[in-house]
Every structure is written in structure tokens, then in C-alpha cells.
Coordinates of C-alpha atoms in Angstrom, one line a residue:
M17 CA -57.6 12.5 -49.5
S18 CA -55.5 9.6 -50.7
R19 CA -52.4 11.0 -49.1
L20 CA -54.3 11.4 -45.9
H21 CA -55.4 7.8 -46.0
H22 CA -51.8 6.8 -46.6
L23 CA -50.5 8.8 -43.6
L24 CA -53.4 7.6 -41.4
P25 CA -54.1 4.0 -42.3
F26 CA -56.9 3.6 -39.8
L27 CA -59.1 5.8 -42.1
N28 CA -59.1 2.7 -44.4
W29 CA -60.8 0.5 -41.8
P30 CA -64.2 -0.8 -42.7
R31 CA -67.2 1.0 -41.1
P32 CA -68.3 -0.9 -38.0
N33 CA -71.6 -2.6 -38.0
A34 CA -73.2 -5.2 -35.8
R35 CA -71.9 -8.2 -37.7
L36 CA -68.4 -6.9 -38.0
L37 CA -68.2 -5.8 -34.3
R38 CA -69.4 -9.1 -33.1
T39 CA -66.5 -10.9 -34.8
E40 CA -64.0 -8.2 -33.9
V41 CA -65.0 -8.1 -30.2
L42 CA -64.8 -11.9 -30.0
A43 CA -61.3 -11.9 -31.5
G44 CA -60.2 -9.0 -29.3
L45 CA -61.5 -10.7 -26.2
T46 CA -59.6 -13.8 -27.0
V47 CA -56.3 -12.0 -27.6
G48 CA -56.8 -9.5 -24.8
L49 CA -57.3 -12.3 -22.2
M50 CA -54.1 -13.9 -23.4
V51 CA -51.9 -10.8 -23.5
I52 CA -52.5 -9.9 -19.9
P53 CA -50.8 -12.9 -18.3
Q54 CA -48.2 -13.0 -21.1
G55 CA -47.4 -9.3 -20.6
V56 CA -46.8 -9.9 -16.8
A57 CA -44.6 -12.9 -17.5
Y58 CA -42.6 -11.2 -20.2
A59 CA -42.1 -8.2 -18.0
A60 CA -40.5 -10.5 -15.5
L61 CA -38.3 -11.9 -18.3
A62 CA -37.2 -8.3 -19.1
G63 CA -36.4 -7.6 -15.4
M64 CA -39.0 -4.9 -15.3
P65 CA -41.8 -4.3 -12.8
L66 CA -44.6 -6.7 -13.7
V67 CA -47.2 -4.1 -14.3
T68 CA -45.2 -2.6 -17.1
G69 CA -46.1 -5.7 -19.2
I70 CA -49.7 -4.6 -19.0
Y71 CA -48.8 -1.0 -19.8
A72 CA -46.9 -2.2 -22.9
S73 CA -50.2 -3.9 -24.0
L74 CA -52.3 -0.7 -23.9
L75 CA -51.4 2.5 -25.7
P76 CA -48.5 0.9 -27.7
A77 CA -50.9 -1.7 -29.2
L78 CA -53.4 1.0 -30.0
L79 CA -51.0 3.3 -31.7
A80 CA -49.4 0.5 -33.6
V81 CA -52.7 -0.6 -35.2
L82 CA -53.7 3.0 -36.0
F83 CA -50.5 3.8 -37.9
S84 CA -49.6 0.4 -39.4
S85 CA -50.8 -1.0 -42.7
S86 CA -51.1 -4.5 -41.2
T87 CA -54.1 -4.3 -39.0
R88 CA -54.2 -7.7 -37.4
L89 CA -51.0 -7.8 -35.5
S90 CA -50.8 -8.2 -31.8
V91 CA -48.3 -5.6 -30.6
G92 CA -47.0 -5.7 -27.1
P93 CA -44.5 -7.6 -25.0
T94 CA -42.7 -10.6 -26.7
A95 CA -40.3 -13.1 -25.3
L96 CA -37.5 -12.4 -27.7
T97 CA -37.5 -8.6 -27.3
C98 CA -37.8 -8.9 -23.6
L99 CA -34.8 -11.2 -23.5
L100 CA -32.8 -8.7 -25.6
V101 CA -33.8 -5.9 -23.1
A102 CA -32.6 -8.1 -20.2
S103 CA -29.4 -9.1 -21.9
S104 CA -28.6 -5.6 -23.0
L105 CA -28.9 -4.1 -19.5
T106 CA -27.1 -6.8 -17.6
G107 CA -24.2 -5.2 -15.9
L108 CA -25.5 -1.7 -16.3
A109 CA -28.1 -1.7 -13.5
E110 CA -29.9 -4.0 -11.1
P111 CA -32.9 -5.7 -12.6
G112 CA -36.1 -4.1 -11.4
S113 CA -34.3 -1.0 -10.0
A114 CA -35.2 2.5 -11.0
Q115 CA -32.1 2.8 -13.1
W116 CA -32.9 -0.4 -14.9
V117 CA -36.4 0.9 -15.7
E118 CA -34.9 4.1 -16.9
L119 CA -32.5 2.4 -19.2
A120 CA -35.2 0.1 -20.6
V121 CA -37.3 3.2 -21.3
W122 CA -34.4 4.7 -23.2
L123 CA -34.1 1.5 -25.3
A124 CA -37.8 1.8 -26.1
L125 CA -37.5 5.5 -27.1
L126 CA -34.3 5.1 -29.1
S127 CA -35.4 2.0 -31.0
G128 CA -38.8 3.7 -31.6
L129 CA -37.2 6.8 -33.0
L130 CA -34.9 4.7 -35.2
Q131 CA -37.8 2.7 -36.6
L132 CA -39.8 5.9 -37.2
A133 CA -36.9 7.4 -39.1
L134 CA -36.4 4.3 -41.2
G135 CA -40.1 4.2 -42.0
F136 CA -40.4 7.8 -43.1
M137 CA -37.2 7.5 -45.2
H138 CA -38.5 4.3 -46.9
F139 CA -35.6 2.2 -45.6
G140 CA -37.6 -0.9 -44.9
W141 CA -35.4 -2.7 -47.4
L142 CA -32.6 -2.8 -44.8
L143 CA -34.5 -5.9 -43.5
N144 CA -32.9 -7.8 -46.3
L145 CA -29.5 -7.5 -44.6
V146 CA -30.6 -10.3 -42.2
S147 CA -30.9 -13.6 -44.0
S148 CA -33.5 -16.2 -43.1
P149 CA -30.8 -18.7 -41.8
V150 CA -29.3 -16.1 -39.5
L151 CA -32.6 -15.1 -38.1
M152 CA -33.6 -18.8 -37.7
A153 CA -30.4 -19.6 -35.8
F154 CA -30.5 -16.5 -33.6
T155 CA -34.2 -17.1 -32.7
Q156 CA -33.5 -20.7 -31.7
A157 CA -30.5 -19.8 -29.6
A158 CA -32.5 -17.1 -27.9
A159 CA -35.3 -19.6 -27.3
V160 CA -32.7 -21.9 -25.5
L161 CA -31.5 -19.0 -23.4
I162 CA -35.1 -17.9 -22.5
I163 CA -36.0 -21.4 -21.4
A164 CA -32.8 -21.8 -19.4
S165 CA -33.5 -18.4 -17.7
Q166 CA -37.0 -19.6 -16.7
L167 CA -36.2 -23.1 -15.4
P168 CA -35.3 -21.9 -11.8
A169 CA -38.6 -20.0 -11.5
L170 CA -40.5 -22.9 -13.1
F171 CA -39.2 -25.4 -10.5
G172 CA -38.9 -23.0 -7.6
F173 CA -35.1 -23.1 -7.5
S174 CA -32.9 -20.3 -6.2
S175 CA -30.9 -18.5 -8.9
A176 CA -27.6 -20.0 -7.6
S177 CA -26.2 -22.7 -9.9
S178 CA -25.6 -25.0 -6.9
A179 CA -29.3 -25.1 -6.2
W180 CA -29.8 -27.5 -9.1
L181 CA -27.8 -30.2 -7.3
Q182 CA -29.3 -29.7 -3.9
P183 CA -32.7 -31.3 -3.3
Q184 CA -33.4 -29.3 -0.2
N185 CA -33.5 -26.2 -2.4
V186 CA -36.5 -27.6 -4.4
H187 CA -39.8 -26.1 -3.4
L188 CA -42.3 -28.9 -4.0
P189 CA -45.5 -26.7 -4.3
S190 CA -43.7 -24.5 -6.8
V191 CA -42.8 -27.6 -8.8
V192 CA -46.4 -28.7 -8.8
F193 CA -47.7 -25.3 -10.0
G194 CA -45.0 -25.0 -12.6
V195 CA -45.1 -28.5 -14.1
A196 CA -48.9 -28.6 -14.0
S197 CA -49.2 -25.3 -15.7
F198 CA -46.7 -26.3 -18.3
V199 CA -48.5 -29.6 -19.1
L200 CA -51.9 -28.0 -19.3
L201 CA -50.7 -25.1 -21.5
Q202 CA -49.0 -27.6 -23.9
L203 CA -52.2 -29.7 -24.1
A204 CA -54.4 -26.7 -24.6
R205 CA -52.0 -25.3 -27.3
R206 CA -52.3 -28.6 -29.2
W207 CA -56.0 -29.2 -28.9
R208 CA -57.7 -25.9 -28.4
P209 CA -55.4 -23.1 -29.6
A210 CA -58.2 -20.5 -29.7
F211 CA -59.4 -21.2 -26.2
P212 CA -58.2 -18.7 -23.6
S213 CA -56.4 -21.4 -21.7
V214 CA -53.8 -19.1 -20.3
V215 CA -56.4 -17.0 -18.5
V216 CA -58.2 -20.1 -17.1
I217 CA -54.9 -21.6 -15.8
V218 CA -53.8 -18.2 -14.3
L219 CA -57.2 -17.7 -12.5
A220 CA -57.2 -21.3 -11.3
A221 CA -53.6 -21.0 -10.0
A222 CA -54.4 -17.7 -8.3
G223 CA -57.4 -19.3 -6.6
L224 CA -55.5 -22.4 -5.5
S225 CA -52.6 -20.2 -4.3
A226 CA -54.8 -18.1 -2.1
W227 CA -56.8 -21.1 -0.8
F228 CA -53.8 -23.1 0.2
H229 CA -51.7 -20.1 1.3
F230 CA -48.9 -20.8 -1.1
T231 CA -45.6 -19.9 0.5
G232 CA -43.5 -19.7 -2.7
S233 CA -42.9 -16.7 -4.9
V234 CA -46.0 -14.9 -6.2
V235 CA -46.7 -11.9 -8.4
G236 CA -47.6 -9.7 -5.4
H237 CA -49.2 -6.3 -5.4
L238 CA -49.5 -4.6 -8.8
P239 CA -50.3 -0.8 -8.8
E240 CA -53.8 -0.2 -10.1
G241 CA -54.8 2.7 -12.4
L242 CA -53.6 4.0 -15.7
P243 CA -49.9 4.5 -16.4
M244 CA -48.4 7.9 -15.7
L245 CA -46.3 9.8 -18.2
Y246 CA -42.7 8.8 -17.7
L247 CA -40.0 11.2 -18.7
P248 CA -36.5 9.7 -18.1
T249 CA -33.5 11.8 -17.3
L250 CA -30.9 12.3 -20.0
P251 CA -28.2 9.5 -19.9
S252 CA -24.5 10.2 -19.8
W253 CA -22.5 9.8 -23.0
S254 CA -21.0 6.6 -21.8
T255 CA -24.4 5.1 -20.9
L256 CA -25.7 6.2 -24.3
G257 CA -22.8 4.5 -25.9
N258 CA -23.7 1.3 -24.2
L259 CA -27.2 1.6 -25.5
V260 CA -26.4 2.2 -29.2
M261 CA -25.7 -1.4 -30.2
P262 CA -28.7 -2.9 -28.2
T263 CA -30.9 -0.2 -29.8
L264 CA -29.8 -1.3 -33.3
I265 CA -30.3 -5.0 -32.5
I266 CA -33.7 -4.5 -30.8
S267 CA -34.9 -2.3 -33.7
M268 CA -33.9 -4.9 -36.3
V269 CA -34.9 -8.1 -34.5
S270 CA -38.2 -6.8 -33.2
F271 CA -39.2 -5.7 -36.7
L272 CA -38.2 -9.0 -38.2
E273 CA -40.6 -10.5 -35.7
T274 CA -43.2 -8.1 -37.0
A275 CA -42.3 -9.1 -40.6
S276 CA -43.2 -12.7 -40.1
S277 CA -46.7 -11.8 -38.8
A278 CA -47.3 -9.0 -41.2
K279 CA -46.5 -11.1 -44.3
A280 CA -49.0 -13.7 -43.2
D281 CA -51.6 -11.0 -42.5
N282 CA -51.2 -9.4 -45.9
E283 CA -50.9 -12.6 -47.9
S284 CA -54.3 -13.7 -46.4
L285 CA -55.8 -10.5 -47.7
G286 CA -54.0 -10.8 -51.1
R287 CA -52.2 -7.5 -50.9
R288 CA -48.6 -6.2 -50.9
W289 CA -47.0 -5.7 -47.5
N290 CA -46.1 -2.0 -46.8
Q291 CA -43.1 -2.5 -44.7
D292 CA -42.3 1.2 -44.4
Q293 CA -45.7 2.0 -42.9
D294 CA -45.4 -0.9 -40.5
L295 CA -42.0 0.5 -39.4
I296 CA -43.8 3.7 -38.5
G297 CA -46.5 1.9 -36.6
Q298 CA -43.9 -0.1 -34.7
G299 CA -41.9 3.0 -33.9
M300 CA -44.9 4.8 -32.6
A301 CA -45.7 1.8 -30.3
K302 CA -42.2 1.8 -28.9
L303 CA -42.3 5.5 -28.2
A304 CA -45.6 5.1 -26.4
S305 CA -44.3 2.2 -24.4
G306 CA -41.3 4.2 -23.3
L307 CA -43.4 7.2 -22.3
C308 CA -45.6 4.8 -20.2
G309 CA -42.5 3.7 -18.3
A310 CA -42.3 0.3 -20.1
F311 CA -39.9 -1.5 -22.4
P312 CA -39.7 -2.0 -26.2
T313 CA -42.6 -3.8 -27.8
S314 CA -42.9 -6.0 -30.8
S315 CA -45.4 -8.1 -32.7
S316 CA -46.2 -11.5 -31.3
F317 CA -46.5 -14.2 -34.0
S318 CA -48.6 -16.5 -31.8
R319 CA -51.1 -13.8 -30.7
S320 CA -51.3 -12.4 -34.3
A321 CA -52.0 -15.9 -35.5
L322 CA -54.7 -16.1 -32.9
Y323 CA -56.3 -12.9 -34.4
L324 CA -56.5 -14.7 -37.8
Y325 CA -57.8 -17.9 -36.2
A326 CA -60.5 -16.1 -34.3
G327 CA -61.7 -14.4 -37.5
A328 CA -60.5 -10.8 -37.0
R329 CA -61.0 -8.7 -40.2
S330 CA -59.6 -5.3 -39.2
G331 CA -58.0 -3.1 -36.6
W332 CA -61.2 -3.0 -34.6
A333 CA -60.2 -6.3 -33.1
T334 CA -57.1 -4.7 -31.6
V335 CA -59.2 -1.8 -30.2
A336 CA -61.4 -4.4 -28.5
S337 CA -58.3 -6.2 -27.1
V338 CA -57.0 -2.9 -25.7
L339 CA -60.4 -2.3 -24.0
V340 CA -60.2 -5.7 -22.4
V341 CA -56.7 -5.0 -21.1
L342 CA -57.8 -1.6 -19.8
L343 CA -60.8 -3.2 -18.0
V344 CA -58.6 -5.7 -16.3
L345 CA -56.1 -3.0 -15.3
L346 CA -58.8 -0.9 -13.7
L347 CA -60.9 -3.5 -12.1
F348 CA -59.4 -7.0 -11.8
L349 CA -55.7 -6.5 -11.3
P350 CA -55.7 -7.6 -7.6
V351 CA -56.6 -11.1 -8.8
L352 CA -53.1 -11.5 -10.4
S353 CA -51.4 -10.8 -7.1
H354 CA -51.8 -14.4 -5.9
V355 CA -50.5 -16.0 -9.1
P356 CA -47.4 -18.1 -8.4
R357 CA -44.2 -17.2 -10.3
P358 CA -43.8 -20.7 -11.6
V359 CA -47.0 -20.2 -13.6
L360 CA -45.6 -17.1 -15.2
A361 CA -42.5 -19.1 -16.1
A362 CA -44.6 -21.8 -17.7
I363 CA -46.4 -19.1 -19.7
V364 CA -43.0 -17.9 -21.1
V365 CA -41.6 -21.4 -21.7
V366 CA -44.5 -23.0 -23.6
P367 CA -44.7 -20.7 -26.7
V368 CA -40.9 -20.3 -26.8
L369 CA -40.5 -24.1 -26.8
G370 CA -42.1 -24.2 -30.2
L371 CA -39.3 -22.0 -31.6
I372 CA -36.7 -24.8 -31.1
N373 CA -36.5 -26.8 -34.3
P374 CA -33.2 -28.7 -34.9
Q375 CA -34.7 -30.1 -38.1
A376 CA -34.4 -26.6 -39.6
F377 CA -30.6 -26.9 -39.5
L378 CA -30.7 -30.3 -41.2
N379 CA -33.0 -29.0 -43.9
L380 CA -30.7 -26.0 -44.4
W381 CA -27.7 -28.3 -44.7
R382 CA -29.3 -30.1 -47.6
I383 CA -30.0 -26.8 -49.4
S384 CA -26.6 -25.1 -48.7
T385 CA -23.8 -26.3 -46.5
I386 CA -22.3 -22.8 -46.4
E387 CA -25.5 -21.2 -45.2
A388 CA -26.0 -24.0 -42.8
G389 CA -22.5 -23.4 -41.4
I390 CA -23.4 -19.7 -41.0
A391 CA -26.6 -20.6 -39.2
I392 CA -24.8 -23.0 -36.8
S393 CA -22.0 -20.5 -36.2
T394 CA -24.7 -17.8 -35.4
F395 CA -26.4 -20.3 -33.0
V396 CA -23.2 -21.1 -31.2
I397 CA -21.9 -17.6 -31.0
T398 CA -25.2 -16.4 -29.6
L399 CA -25.1 -18.9 -26.8
L400 CA -21.4 -18.3 -26.0
T401 CA -21.7 -14.5 -25.9
A402 CA -24.8 -14.4 -23.7
P403 CA -25.9 -12.1 -22.3
Q404 CA -24.4 -9.9 -25.0
L405 CA -26.7 -11.5 -27.6
Y406 CA -26.1 -8.8 -30.3
W407 CA -22.8 -10.5 -31.1
G408 CA -24.7 -13.5 -32.4
V409 CA -26.8 -11.4 -34.8
L410 CA -23.9 -9.2 -35.9
S411 CA -21.6 -12.2 -36.6
G412 CA -24.3 -13.9 -38.5
V413 CA -25.1 -10.8 -40.6
L414 CA -21.4 -10.3 -41.3
M415 CA -20.9 -13.9 -42.3
A416 CA -23.9 -13.8 -44.6
L417 CA -22.8 -10.6 -46.2
S418 CA -19.3 -11.9 -46.6
H419 CA -20.7 -15.0 -48.4
Y420 CA -22.8 -12.8 -50.6
L421 CA -19.8 -10.5 -51.4
Y422 CA -17.7 -13.5 -52.3
Q423 CA -20.4 -14.8 -54.6
S424 CA -20.7 -11.4 -56.2
L425 CA -16.9 -11.2 -56.7
H426 CA -16.8 -14.7 -58.2
P427 CA -19.7 -14.8 -60.8
R428 CA -20.5 -17.9 -62.7
I429 CA -18.9 -17.5 -66.1
I430 CA -19.2 -20.5 -68.5
E431 CA -18.3 -21.4 -72.0
V432 CA -21.6 -22.4 -73.7
G433 CA -22.4 -25.0 -76.4
L434 CA -25.5 -26.0 -78.1
H435 CA -27.4 -28.8 -76.3
P436 CA -29.4 -31.3 -78.3
D437 CA -32.6 -29.8 -76.7
G438 CA -31.7 -26.5 -78.4
S439 CA -30.6 -24.7 -75.2
L440 CA -27.2 -23.2 -74.5
R441 CA -25.5 -25.1 -71.7
D442 CA -22.2 -25.4 -70.0
R443 CA -20.0 -26.9 -72.8
H444 CA -17.4 -28.5 -70.6
L445 CA -19.8 -29.9 -68.0
L446 CA -21.9 -31.6 -70.7
N447 CA -19.1 -32.3 -73.2
L448 CA -20.7 -30.2 -75.9
P449 CA -18.9 -29.1 -79.2
T450 CA -18.1 -25.5 -79.8
L451 CA -20.7 -23.4 -81.6
A452 CA -18.4 -22.8 -84.5
P453 CA -14.7 -23.0 -85.4
H454 CA -12.5 -20.4 -83.8
V455 CA -15.4 -19.1 -81.6
Y456 CA -15.3 -18.6 -77.9
A457 CA -19.0 -18.3 -76.7
L458 CA -19.5 -17.4 -73.1
R459 CA -22.2 -16.4 -70.6
M460 CA -21.9 -14.6 -67.3
D461 CA -24.8 -15.0 -64.9
A462 CA -24.4 -11.7 -63.1
A463 CA -24.5 -7.9 -63.7
L464 CA -21.4 -6.4 -65.3
D465 CA -20.4 -4.1 -62.5
F466 CA -17.4 -3.3 -60.2
A467 CA -17.8 -6.6 -58.4
T468 CA -17.8 -8.8 -61.5
A469 CA -15.9 -6.8 -64.1
S470 CA -12.4 -8.1 -63.3
S471 CA -13.6 -11.7 -63.3
F472 CA -15.3 -11.1 -66.7
E473 CA -12.2 -9.6 -68.2
R474 CA -9.9 -12.3 -66.7
A475 CA -12.1 -15.1 -68.0
I476 CA -11.8 -13.9 -71.6
I477 CA -8.1 -13.0 -71.5
E478 CA -7.1 -16.3 -70.0
H479 CA -9.2 -18.2 -72.6
L480 CA -7.7 -16.3 -75.5
A481 CA -4.2 -16.9 -74.1
K482 CA -4.8 -20.7 -74.1
H483 CA -6.5 -20.7 -77.5
P484 CA -4.6 -18.4 -79.9
D485 CA -6.7 -19.7 -82.9
I486 CA -9.9 -17.9 -81.6
R487 CA -11.1 -15.2 -84.0
H488 CA -14.6 -14.6 -82.6
V489 CA -15.8 -13.9 -79.1
C490 CA -19.6 -14.2 -78.6
L491 CA -21.2 -13.0 -75.4
F492 CA -24.7 -14.3 -74.6
A493 CA -25.7 -11.4 -72.4
Q494 CA -29.3 -12.3 -71.3
A495 CA -28.2 -12.5 -67.7
I496 CA -26.5 -9.1 -67.7
N497 CA -29.3 -6.8 -66.7
R498 CA -27.1 -3.9 -65.5
I499 CA -23.7 -2.3 -66.3
D500 CA -22.1 0.3 -64.2
A501 CA -19.2 2.7 -64.9
T502 CA -16.6 0.0 -64.1
G503 CA -18.3 -2.4 -66.4
V504 CA -18.3 0.1 -69.2
E505 CA -14.6 0.7 -68.7
I506 CA -13.9 -3.0 -68.8
F507 CA -16.1 -3.4 -71.9
I508 CA -14.1 -0.6 -73.7
K509 CA -10.8 -2.2 -72.8
L510 CA -11.9 -5.7 -74.0
A511 CA -13.4 -4.3 -77.3
S512 CA -10.2 -2.4 -78.0
R513 CA -8.1 -5.5 -77.1
L514 CA -10.1 -7.8 -79.4
Q515 CA -10.0 -5.2 -82.2
A516 CA -6.2 -5.0 -81.9
L517 CA -6.1 -8.8 -82.1
D518 CA -8.3 -8.7 -85.2
M519 CA -11.1 -10.5 -83.4
T520 CA -14.9 -9.8 -83.7
L521 CA -17.0 -9.4 -80.6
H522 CA -20.6 -10.7 -80.9
I523 CA -23.2 -9.7 -78.3
S524 CA -26.6 -11.5 -78.1
G525 CA -29.7 -10.7 -76.2
M526 CA -28.5 -7.8 -74.0
K527 CA -31.2 -6.2 -72.0
L528 CA -32.4 -2.7 -72.5
P529 CA -30.9 -1.1 -69.3
A530 CA -27.4 -2.5 -70.2
V531 CA -27.8 -1.5 -73.8
E532 CA -28.7 2.1 -73.0
T533 CA -25.7 2.4 -70.6
L534 CA -23.3 1.2 -73.3
K535 CA -24.9 3.4 -76.0
S536 CA -24.6 6.4 -73.7
A537 CA -20.9 5.7 -73.7
G538 CA -20.8 5.7 -77.5
L539 CA -20.5 1.9 -77.8
L540 CA -22.6 -0.9 -79.4
L541 CA -22.1 0.6 -82.9
D542 CA -22.2 -2.4 -85.4
G543 CA -19.1 -2.7 -87.6
R544 CA -16.3 -5.0 -88.6
W545 CA -15.3 -5.8 -85.0
L546 CA -18.7 -5.6 -83.2
K547 CA -21.9 -7.4 -84.0
T548 CA -25.1 -7.2 -81.9
Y549 CA -28.2 -9.5 -82.1
R550 CA -31.6 -9.1 -80.5
T551 CA -32.0 -12.8 -79.9
D552 CA -29.9 -15.9 -79.4
L553 CA -31.5 -17.4 -82.5
E554 CA -30.1 -14.6 -84.6
A555 CA -26.7 -15.0 -83.0
L556 CA -26.7 -18.8 -83.6
A557 CA -27.7 -18.4 -87.2
A558 CA -24.9 -15.9 -87.8
L559 CA -22.3 -18.1 -86.0
A560 CA -23.5 -21.1 -88.0
Q561 CA -22.2 -19.5 -91.2
L562 CA -18.7 -19.9 -89.8
R563 CA -19.1 -23.7 -89.9
V564 CA -19.5 -23.7 -93.7
L565 CA -16.6 -21.3 -94.4
P566 CA -13.0 -22.4 -94.8
D567 CA -10.7 -21.6 -91.8
D568 CA -8.9 -18.8 -93.7
M569 CA -12.2 -17.1 -94.4
A570 CA -13.8 -17.5 -91.0
G571 CA -11.9 -14.6 -89.5
A572 CA -13.3 -12.2 -92.1
A573 CA -16.9 -13.6 -92.0
I574 CA -19.9 -11.9 -90.6

């Protein structure tokens, strides 16, 4: 039964009662009313038929909540994922065409299958390959691109760049609708975030548009009824090759969007986040979206936060939200046909505007100039390589991994001395005396593995070459929690070299995993040339004996 509850997380939902359902329906109504106009707006951002934004908010949202461990996430269209869809397909087809829709469906299916596979194989840890600075920089660059893409629609300009400089191309009623919607949404976002202001503004704009016979661009007719099963034709190998990289990036970025919401959800409940199960839920949602003829979905941080703000306690809120969207799709869809396109642009711009935060780069610079440089480079590369946005993410990941690899290959190795407060600190940095005559005491703040072994060996050999009077080498090994085969090999070489030079190797405080590895190799047998200590206190007491011995006896001591 426990395994069944693990595979089907919705079995863990609380039993519905009148009090619970009242709260869940209210939260679902709030989010459901918001997701409808957002879904239409984000579908336009993705270059898809507008009704697919509503399709992506139905079955995908339901399957996601049924199979995810995080039950208060709003899954559906998001600005960042839709921008990735549009940028990935640019040059492959005409936006809104049948070929464009088919390629977007393949992106949904492929990214869904990839996330399902990663979830079932427990590969959620791959998220750690994308560092926070890289994601922050990419998100901000994407936000800039999203806003830039919506400005022509917001002000009623044509898509031509020259239109920005020609006043005759400005459609004044569109400007009024766009700017008024933008201002009202900003005010409502600040003062009443839980109020369904988006719906009120959309309905008011639709009414005014119909009343005054608005001549600008409007949503137009949307097909009513439930989505039909969409089975795309198999793409050619060349087309499939063009979709591989976008699939990887969409899978990664969309789940990182999910992670930010899921962590907040699970922390509020005081439980550990099951990222693998959420990968499965997100994969199911993308598959469902593709089979409905829509685009890849993700979790919206703003809508998920609204679930928490509205008091949602379980997945029943999402069920209520889906029912609201279904009701609108079946009965009230014609109302949206009169909504001006500038209003949709404002709906996209307002939440995305909050993602732009230059202060984050300044804060990062104070923490780490290198990571700040990686973030700034990611931001610039993302902008310069648009619409191929994946280059920004890839370059950021490669730079971050290169920095990590460099740090791993250059571990911190210091000679330690006894500080007046009783701790072992960097002797040269704080001008501390040696622990005892003819002793080289060191500490390496890293595992002893293939990445650090050569640096460890070089540090000891170079010090011994510069100080021929050394008779004892003491390794304070608390920071060494792991030793691999390369580390064992280096350890054997060093032990043999020190023995040949008639030196004693002292090891203090080595952790159990490292001790067991060395013992399995037949090492760590105490004798004339090797001494081990459980604690630093024992090691310091043993080394202190060298201070009271004559120099000619120190080499034979201990």
C-alpha cells in the first residue's frame, strides 16, 4: 500500500469535507480565473493559436497535480517556457502555422518524455548542474527579451523596427488599452494580489472594445469545445536534430521554474521536497499538453504563490481551478474574442517585469566576483544570441562547471599553527609558530581524490625540498571525508617517500569512510613511520613532546 501511495501521490490527499472544499474551491477559483487570460497571452508569446493556452491549463494541470508530490503548484503556460518555445522554433516554421504547432507539440512530447525518464531513474540531482547565478542571469535576460517582444503589441505598433520612429504607425486606442491595462495590473499586483484583477480588466477591456467597435488587433474567434487528441507526424532526422537542444533546455529550465515553487510549497509544510516525483508529474503534464495540440508547460511561481496566499491546502484546489477553466472553455469563451491584443501584452509584461532585478548582480558581486562575472556573461550572451536562447544557458553552465572544476583541481592546502584561542589556523596568514621543531603540519580542505591528489602530493614535496630539516609530517585530516583509488595511490607513494627519507607521517582525525578505504588497501598500520590519532588533541599532545626533546632525538621520537 505504501508503494502504491508513492506511485500515486494523490492517494495521500486529505479526505474532502465541507470546510476543506470551501477553502480549496475559493483558491481554485482565484487561480483559475487568472490562468485563463494568462494562458491566452502566453500562447501568443509562444506563437501558438491562442486557444492552446487554455488547453495547456486543463489536462496538463490535472495530471501534474495527480502525479506530483508538490500539490499546490499551478502548472500550465508560463512566460519563460513560452519564450523558449518561440525562440527554439524561429526559422523552422511560420508562427501560428500548422508546422509550427506540430513542432511545438514535439517539444512538449520530447521534453515530457525526458522529464519522465529522469524522474523514474531518480536523476533529479542533475538540477544541481545549473547554479543559482546562472539561472538568475538567464531569467533576467529572458525577461528583457519577453518585454521587448511585447512592446509593439502593447502600443499597437507594427512589427517593423521603423515603426518605432514613425508616429503615424502608432494606434492611439491600442496605446490607451495597453497602458491603462499595464497601470491597473501594476496597482492591483501591489495592493490586492489575491484579487482576480486580471479577469476584471480583461472583461472590462472586452466590453469597452465591443462597445466602441475597437479597430485594432483583438483576440478574435476561439474554437469552443474540448481539445481533440493531436497526433503529430514523425519529424525528419534533420528536424529532430534541431529539436534536441531546445528539448534539453526547456526540460531543464522549466523544471528549475518548478523547483522554486515546489521548494516554497514543501517548506511551508515542513517536509522534504521529492524532486524525482515532481519530475514525473511535470513530464506527465507536458505529454498531456502535447497530445492536446499545445506547447510545453511549466509551473508558474506567481500563480503557485497565489494558491498559498489564498489558503490552498491540497491538490483539490487545482482540481477546482481546472473545473473553472473547463467551464469557461465550454460556456464563456466568446467573451474573450473582443479582448484587445494590447491587453494580452500587458498581462505578459507585468509579471515578467518583476523578474528584472539589477540589484541581484550587485549583491552577487559582493559575494563572489567570479560568479558575478559568470552571471553577467550569461546575461549578455543570452541577449546577443537571441533567439537561440539555449546558448546563454549552456555557456553559463559550462562557465560555472569550469569554475567548479578549477576549484576542485586547486584545493586549499595550508600549513597550520596553534592559535592562541586553541584552534589550528593558517600559520603564514596569522604569523603563528610551528607546532614543534622539525614538523610540517598541514590541512587540505577537500577530499583526497583524482582532482586533488596531485596538488596534495606537490604541496608536501615542495615544502620538504625547501625545508630539509623536517623530520615529521602531520596531516590534520578532518576535512578529508573521502579517498578514491588515485588518492590511495598518492598516499602510498608519499608514505614510501617519507619512509625512505626517515620521516614519520602523523595522521589526525581522519573520518571513517577515508579510514576504511586506506585500511582496505593495507595501510594505516601504526609503526615507526606512521602514527594515527583519533583527535587533534591527541596529535597535539604527541607533537608537544618534540618541543622538550633535543634536536638529535626529535627524529626518533614518538
